[in-house]
Amino acid sequence: MKLNDIFSGNFNATEWETKGYQLPKFDIKALREKTAKEPTWVHFGGGNIFRAFPAAILNDALNTGQYDRGVIVAETFDFEVIDKAYTPYNNLSLLVSLQSTGTIEKKVIASVTEALKADPQFPDWQRLVEIFKNPSLQMISFTITEKGYTFNEADLARGLSPLFAMGKVCALLLERWKAGQLPLTVQSMDNCSHNGDKVKAGVFAYAERWVKDGLVPAAFLDYLKDEKKITFPWSMIDKITPRPHEKVKEMLAADGFEDNDYIETEKHTFTAPFVNAEEVQYLVIEDHYTNGRPPLNLGGALYTTRETVDKVETMKVTTCLNPLHTAMAIYGCMLGYTLISAEMADEDLRPFIQKIGYMEAMPVVTDPGVLNPYEFIGAVINRRLPNPFMPDAPQRIACDTSQKLPIRFGETLKKYMARGLDKSNLILIPLTLAGYARYLKGIKDDGTPFDCSPDPLLEELQAIVAPLKIGQADQDWSPLKTLYSRKDVFGLDLYEAGLGEQIEGMVKELFAGPGAVRKTLHKYVSAR
């Protein structure tokens, strides 16, 4: 069983389907011919998240029979991905959905019609220029991570031969402008807040410099700023796509599926002919297009307003996912866990985050209307976090905690204050913040040391709690006042919020000695 057999048509469909593989319901070669002549969508970033999500939902849309154009992928960073993960398999891949039950679902993805290296050093560049000059092109999109939108002075100074992704995109947009100021939508699908603005800033940085240096006329910048021609919508994307999983490889091999080799490039990109990802996914897109758009809603994407996209992001980041992650990270590190999925089997930690979400954060949740917050958090607790295939660790999530607390908890506390709500309802959120002081000591509940995760304020905050001793009740606790009045860390002065003394009391319990973290956690979770 090989992907290339499906492309050639020389395969036994019954054998694949009997073993649980969902096959494309459309004519792959006809799709490629139509897309080559009249392309509608180019996606920058050929990594695992693209194949597992945007390409997969387009595949679902194509399976409905209501659309007939594929997506052209353009890689800006690691060109080996094209050579090793796309070309040998005729751009086909296998999506393996990892179920929280420990089972998998398998789907052949055939929506990618071309895979190109987005750099002038390769012949593919001329093909990209040709595509950008085609009036049929509706959207270009990105999954290149937030770092991909950056630029620096050295690259800006290279003129019309940039090395970075945003410079290359700007050069291609210049070609589209030359072809008649053709309209286009520039759509980020990266997991970062207000992502459309980040793409916009990157593209504008190059265009403004080129105009300033006299390399292009000012009319090009006017074209980019004309929202009747070019738009930069926001989106919210959420789907975990880990590296190819050994257990998945073994399950595929048992089926007789042969395209299951691991691929590691020289730039240390980890991929494979298959991509494994969690079952739950969300893609909410601002519907602000200038030249039409691919109907990704047929595959499950939600098109809506910018305001609603922002509300979905706020719901996720301040209530339904990120605060739960951080609470699990702080206490998971202290209790010696190395897997989030294992924490979800803990009799104290699971109800800890359930009650934070449903009982304490939910009263001030931002309801976007298009997604139900209760259903979202239910999927997080019951399907996402317990998933045995997800090798996510509290140590990873604990990175940069000082930068996350103001949004993940501070915003909820601010809403309680602004609305005059009874703060006596807040017990486990204060316990989470109290746990942070104990976490900063870098000592597990059993008394053994652990390394706190990287954080730009780690040394500074550890110095504040350094005088505090675990197991010593009679000591000077004044450093806590210094810590919990830090608005930059918690989003507000917790004493001004009327929570400082409550948190201090919890900290003292957590510092009581070995076993105190578990004892204190159990006490407050049970009481709640």
PDB file of N, CA, C and O in Angstrom, residues 463-500:
ATOM      1  N   ALA A 463      14.730  35.498  42.294  1.00  0.00           N
ATOM      2  CA  ALA A 463      15.458  36.271  43.303  1.00  0.00           C
ATOM      3  C   ALA A 463      14.495  36.833  44.362  1.00  0.00           C
ATOM      4  O   ALA A 463      14.854  36.958  45.541  1.00  0.00           O
ATOM      5  N   ILE A 464      13.268  37.153  43.940  1.00  0.00           N
ATOM      6  CA  ILE A 464      12.284  37.678  44.884  1.00  0.00           C
ATOM      7  C   ILE A 464      11.910  36.621  45.922  1.00  0.00           C
ATOM      8  O   ILE A 464      11.820  36.907  47.123  1.00  0.00           O
ATOM      9  N   VAL A 465      11.689  35.379  45.461  1.00  0.00           N
ATOM     10  CA  VAL A 465      11.244  34.321  46.386  1.00  0.00           C
ATOM     11  C   VAL A 465      12.414  33.579  47.026  1.00  0.00           C
ATOM     12  O   VAL A 465      12.193  32.702  47.874  1.00  0.00           O
ATOM     13  N   ALA A 466      13.636  33.930  46.645  1.00  0.00           N
ATOM     14  CA  ALA A 466      14.816  33.214  47.169  1.00  0.00           C
ATOM     15  C   ALA A 466      14.882  33.190  48.699  1.00  0.00           C
ATOM     16  O   ALA A 466      15.261  32.167  49.281  1.00  0.00           O
ATOM     17  N   PRO A 467      14.520  34.275  49.403  1.00  0.00           N
ATOM     18  CA  PRO A 467      14.616  34.231  50.874  1.00  0.00           C
ATOM     19  C   PRO A 467      13.623  33.266  51.526  1.00  0.00           C
ATOM     20  O   PRO A 467      13.792  32.889  52.690  1.00  0.00           O
ATOM     21  N   LEU A 468      12.580  32.883  50.818  1.00  0.00           N
ATOM     22  CA  LEU A 468      11.540  32.028  51.395  1.00  0.00           C
ATOM     23  C   LEU A 468      12.037  30.587  51.477  1.00  0.00           C
ATOM     24  O   LEU A 468      12.587  30.046  50.517  1.00  0.00           O
ATOM     25  N   LYS A 469      11.810  29.965  52.618  1.00  0.00           N
ATOM     26  CA  LYS A 469      12.262  28.605  52.854  1.00  0.00           C
ATOM     27  C   LYS A 469      11.069  27.653  52.928  1.00  0.00           C
ATOM     28  O   LYS A 469      10.073  27.938  53.613  1.00  0.00           O
ATOM     29  N   ILE A 470      11.188  26.532  52.254  1.00  0.00           N
ATOM     30  CA  ILE A 470      10.151  25.511  52.316  1.00  0.00           C
ATOM     31  C   ILE A 470      10.273  24.762  53.647  1.00  0.00           C
ATOM     32  O   ILE A 470      11.366  24.369  54.056  1.00  0.00           O
ATOM     33  N   GLY A 471       9.157  24.609  54.338  1.00  0.00           N
ATOM     34  CA  GLY A 471       9.162  23.891  55.602  1.00  0.00           C
ATOM     35  C   GLY A 471       9.405  24.767  56.810  1.00  0.00           C
ATOM     36  O   GLY A 471       9.608  24.268  57.917  1.00  0.00           O
ATOM     37  N   GLN A 472       9.383  26.098  56.593  1.00  0.00           N
ATOM     38  CA  GLN A 472       9.633  27.022  57.706  1.00  0.00           C
ATOM     39  C   GLN A 472       8.455  27.990  57.820  1.00  0.00           C
ATOM     40  O   GLN A 472       8.319  28.928  57.056  1.00  0.00           O
ATOM     41  N   ALA A 473       7.605  27.751  58.784  1.00  0.00           N
ATOM     42  CA  ALA A 473       6.388  28.549  58.940  1.00  0.00           C
ATOM     43  C   ALA A 473       6.692  29.939  59.480  1.00  0.00           C
ATOM     44  O   ALA A 473       6.097  30.940  59.051  1.00  0.00           O
ATOM     45  N   ASP A 474       7.621  30.016  60.418  1.00  0.00           N
ATOM     46  CA  ASP A 474       7.937  31.289  61.062  1.00  0.00           C
ATOM     47  C   ASP A 474       9.069  31.977  60.307  1.00  0.00           C
ATOM     48  O   ASP A 474      10.252  31.774  60.603  1.00  0.00           O
ATOM     49  N   GLN A 475       8.711  32.749  59.305  1.00  0.00           N
ATOM     50  CA  GLN A 475       9.703  33.469  58.509  1.00  0.00           C
ATOM     51  C   GLN A 475       9.089  34.746  57.973  1.00  0.00           C
ATOM     52  O   GLN A 475       7.884  34.977  58.081  1.00  0.00           O
ATOM     53  N   ASP A 476       9.917  35.564  57.387  1.00  0.00           N
ATOM     54  CA  ASP A 476       9.475  36.839  56.816  1.00  0.00           C
ATOM     55  C   ASP A 476       8.848  36.565  55.445  1.00  0.00           C
ATOM     56  O   ASP A 476       9.548  36.183  54.496  1.00  0.00           O
ATOM     57  N   TRP A 477       7.548  36.765  55.348  1.00  0.00           N
ATOM     58  CA  TRP A 477       6.835  36.497  54.088  1.00  0.00           C
ATOM     59  C   TRP A 477       6.687  37.747  53.225  1.00  0.00           C
ATOM     60  O   TRP A 477       5.967  37.727  52.225  1.00  0.00           O
ATOM     61  N   SER A 478       7.357  38.823  53.576  1.00  0.00           N
ATOM     62  CA  SER A 478       7.184  40.079  52.827  1.00  0.00           C
ATOM     63  C   SER A 478       7.552  39.995  51.348  1.00  0.00           C
ATOM     64  O   SER A 478       7.023  40.778  50.551  1.00  0.00           O
ATOM     65  N   PRO A 479       8.461  39.075  50.927  1.00  0.00           N
ATOM     66  CA  PRO A 479       8.715  38.982  49.478  1.00  0.00           C
ATOM     67  C   PRO A 479       7.454  38.703  48.653  1.00  0.00           C
ATOM     68  O   PRO A 479       7.401  39.060  47.471  1.00  0.00           O
ATOM     69  N   LEU A 480       6.462  38.081  49.265  1.00  0.00           N
ATOM     70  CA  LEU A 480       5.224  37.800  48.525  1.00  0.00           C
ATOM     71  C   LEU A 480       4.525  39.088  48.116  1.00  0.00           C
ATOM     72  O   LEU A 480       3.910  39.164  47.054  1.00  0.00           O
ATOM     73  N   LYS A 481       4.621  40.109  48.978  1.00  0.00           N
ATOM     74  CA  LYS A 481       4.026  41.406  48.645  1.00  0.00           C
ATOM     75  C   LYS A 481       4.693  41.983  47.399  1.00  0.00           C
ATOM     76  O   LYS A 481       4.025  42.536  46.511  1.00  0.00           O
ATOM     77  N   THR A 482       6.003  41.826  47.325  1.00  0.00           N
ATOM     78  CA  THR A 482       6.750  42.312  46.157  1.00  0.00           C
ATOM     79  C   THR A 482       6.322  41.570  44.898  1.00  0.00           C
ATOM     80  O   THR A 482       6.111  42.170  43.839  1.00  0.00           O
ATOM     81  N   LEU A 483       6.167  40.245  45.032  1.00  0.00           N
ATOM     82  CA  LEU A 483       5.815  39.422  43.866  1.00  0.00           C
ATOM     83  C   LEU A 483       4.398  39.718  43.392  1.00  0.00           C
ATOM     84  O   LEU A 483       4.178  40.013  42.198  1.00  0.00           O
ATOM     85  N   TYR A 484       3.438  39.643  44.277  1.00  0.00           N
ATOM     86  CA  TYR A 484       2.032  39.677  43.861  1.00  0.00           C
ATOM     87  C   TYR A 484       1.482  41.077  43.634  1.00  0.00           C
ATOM     88  O   TYR A 484       0.304  41.232  43.311  1.00  0.00           O
ATOM     89  N   SER A 485       2.324  42.077  43.762  1.00  0.00           N
ATOM     90  CA  SER A 485       1.916  43.426  43.357  1.00  0.00           C
ATOM     91  C   SER A 485       2.455  43.771  41.972  1.00  0.00           C
ATOM     92  O   SER A 485       2.235  44.883  41.477  1.00  0.00           O
ATOM     93  N   ARG A 486       3.130  42.801  41.328  1.00  0.00           N
ATOM     94  CA  ARG A 486       3.721  43.029  40.006  1.00  0.00           C
ATOM     95  C   ARG A 486       2.640  43.000  38.912  1.00  0.00           C
ATOM     96  O   ARG A 486       2.168  41.937  38.502  1.00  0.00           O
ATOM     97  N   LYS A 487       2.261  44.174  38.433  1.00  0.00           N
ATOM     98  CA  LYS A 487       1.248  44.251  37.378  1.00  0.00           C
ATOM     99  C   LYS A 487       1.739  43.671  36.062  1.00  0.00           C
ATOM    100  O   LYS A 487       0.950  43.171  35.253  1.00  0.00           O
ATOM    101  N   ASP A 488       3.069  43.730  35.838  1.00  0.00           N
ATOM    102  CA  ASP A 488       3.606  43.200  34.587  1.00  0.00           C
ATOM    103  C   ASP A 488       3.537  41.680  34.551  1.00  0.00           C
ATOM    104  O   ASP A 488       3.515  41.082  33.472  1.00  0.00           O
ATOM    105  N   VAL A 489       3.480  41.045  35.692  1.00  0.00           N
ATOM    106  CA  VAL A 489       3.443  39.573  35.754  1.00  0.00           C
ATOM    107  C   VAL A 489       2.013  39.049  35.835  1.00  0.00           C
ATOM    108  O   VAL A 489       1.682  38.045  35.198  1.00  0.00           O
ATOM    109  N   PHE A 490       1.155  39.742  36.585  1.00  0.00           N
ATOM    110  CA  PHE A 490      -0.197  39.220  36.807  1.00  0.00           C
ATOM    111  C   PHE A 490      -1.292  40.040  36.121  1.00  0.00           C
ATOM    112  O   PHE A 490      -2.462  39.683  36.189  1.00  0.00           O
ATOM    113  N   GLY A 491      -0.904  41.120  35.477  1.00  0.00           N
ATOM    114  CA  GLY A 491      -1.889  41.939  34.779  1.00  0.00           C
ATOM    115  C   GLY A 491      -2.536  42.988  35.653  1.00  0.00           C
ATOM    116  O   GLY A 491      -3.205  43.894  35.155  1.00  0.00           O
ATOM    117  N   LEU A 492      -2.364  42.862  36.969  1.00  0.00           N
ATOM    118  CA  LEU A 492      -2.904  43.818  37.929  1.00  0.00           C
ATOM    119  C   LEU A 492      -2.230  43.561  39.275  1.00  0.00           C
ATOM    120  O   LEU A 492      -1.616  42.514  39.488  1.00  0.00           O
ATOM    121  N   ASP A 493      -2.330  44.559  40.154  1.00  0.00           N
ATOM    122  CA  ASP A 493      -1.822  44.400  41.513  1.00  0.00           C
ATOM    123  C   ASP A 493      -2.842  43.550  42.268  1.00  0.00           C
ATOM    124  O   ASP A 493      -3.987  43.970  42.472  1.00  0.00           O
ATOM    125  N   LEU A 494      -2.449  42.354  42.677  1.00  0.00           N
ATOM    126  CA  LEU A 494      -3.397  41.427  43.280  1.00  0.00           C
ATOM    127  C   LEU A 494      -3.867  41.884  44.655  1.00  0.00           C
ATOM    128  O   LEU A 494      -4.933  41.456  45.119  1.00  0.00           O
ATOM    129  N   TYR A 495      -3.126  42.776  45.286  1.00  0.00           N
ATOM    130  CA  TYR A 495      -3.572  43.344  46.558  1.00  0.00           C
ATOM    131  C   TYR A 495      -4.653  44.388  46.312  1.00  0.00           C
ATOM    132  O   TYR A 495      -5.661  44.449  47.015  1.00  0.00           O
ATOM    133  N   GLU A 496      -4.456  45.198  45.281  1.00  0.00           N
ATOM    134  CA  GLU A 496      -5.478  46.164  44.909  1.00  0.00           C
ATOM    135  C   GLU A 496      -6.753  45.458  44.468  1.00  0.00           C
ATOM    136  O   GLU A 496      -7.860  45.981  44.626  1.00  0.00           O
ATOM    137  N   ALA A 497      -6.589  44.254  43.926  1.00  0.00           N
ATOM    138  CA  ALA A 497      -7.742  43.464  43.483  1.00  0.00           C
ATOM    139  C   ALA A 497      -8.445  42.764  44.644  1.00  0.00           C
ATOM    140  O   ALA A 497      -9.489  42.129  44.452  1.00  0.00           O
ATOM    141  N   GLY A 498      -7.867  42.855  45.840  1.00  0.00           N
ATOM    142  CA  GLY A 498      -8.469  42.231  47.006  1.00  0.00           C
ATOM    143  C   GLY A 498      -8.193  40.743  47.127  1.00  0.00           C
ATOM    144  O   GLY A 498      -8.897  40.035  47.855  1.00  0.00           O
ATOM    145  N   LEU A 499      -7.156  40.264  46.430  1.00  0.00           N
ATOM    146  CA  LEU A 499      -6.845  38.835  46.445  1.00  0.00           C
ATOM    147  C   LEU A 499      -5.479  38.529  47.044  1.00  0.00           C
ATOM    148  O   LEU A 499      -5.132  37.360  47.227  1.00  0.00           O
ATOM    149  N   GLY A 500      -4.697  39.568  47.326  1.00  0.00           N
ATOM    150  CA  GLY A 500      -3.326  39.358  47.762  1.00  0.00           C
ATOM    151  C   GLY A 500      -3.201  38.550  49.041  1.00  0.00           C
ATOM    152  O   GLY A 500      -2.412  37.603  49.126  1.00  0.00           O
TER     153      GLY A 500
END
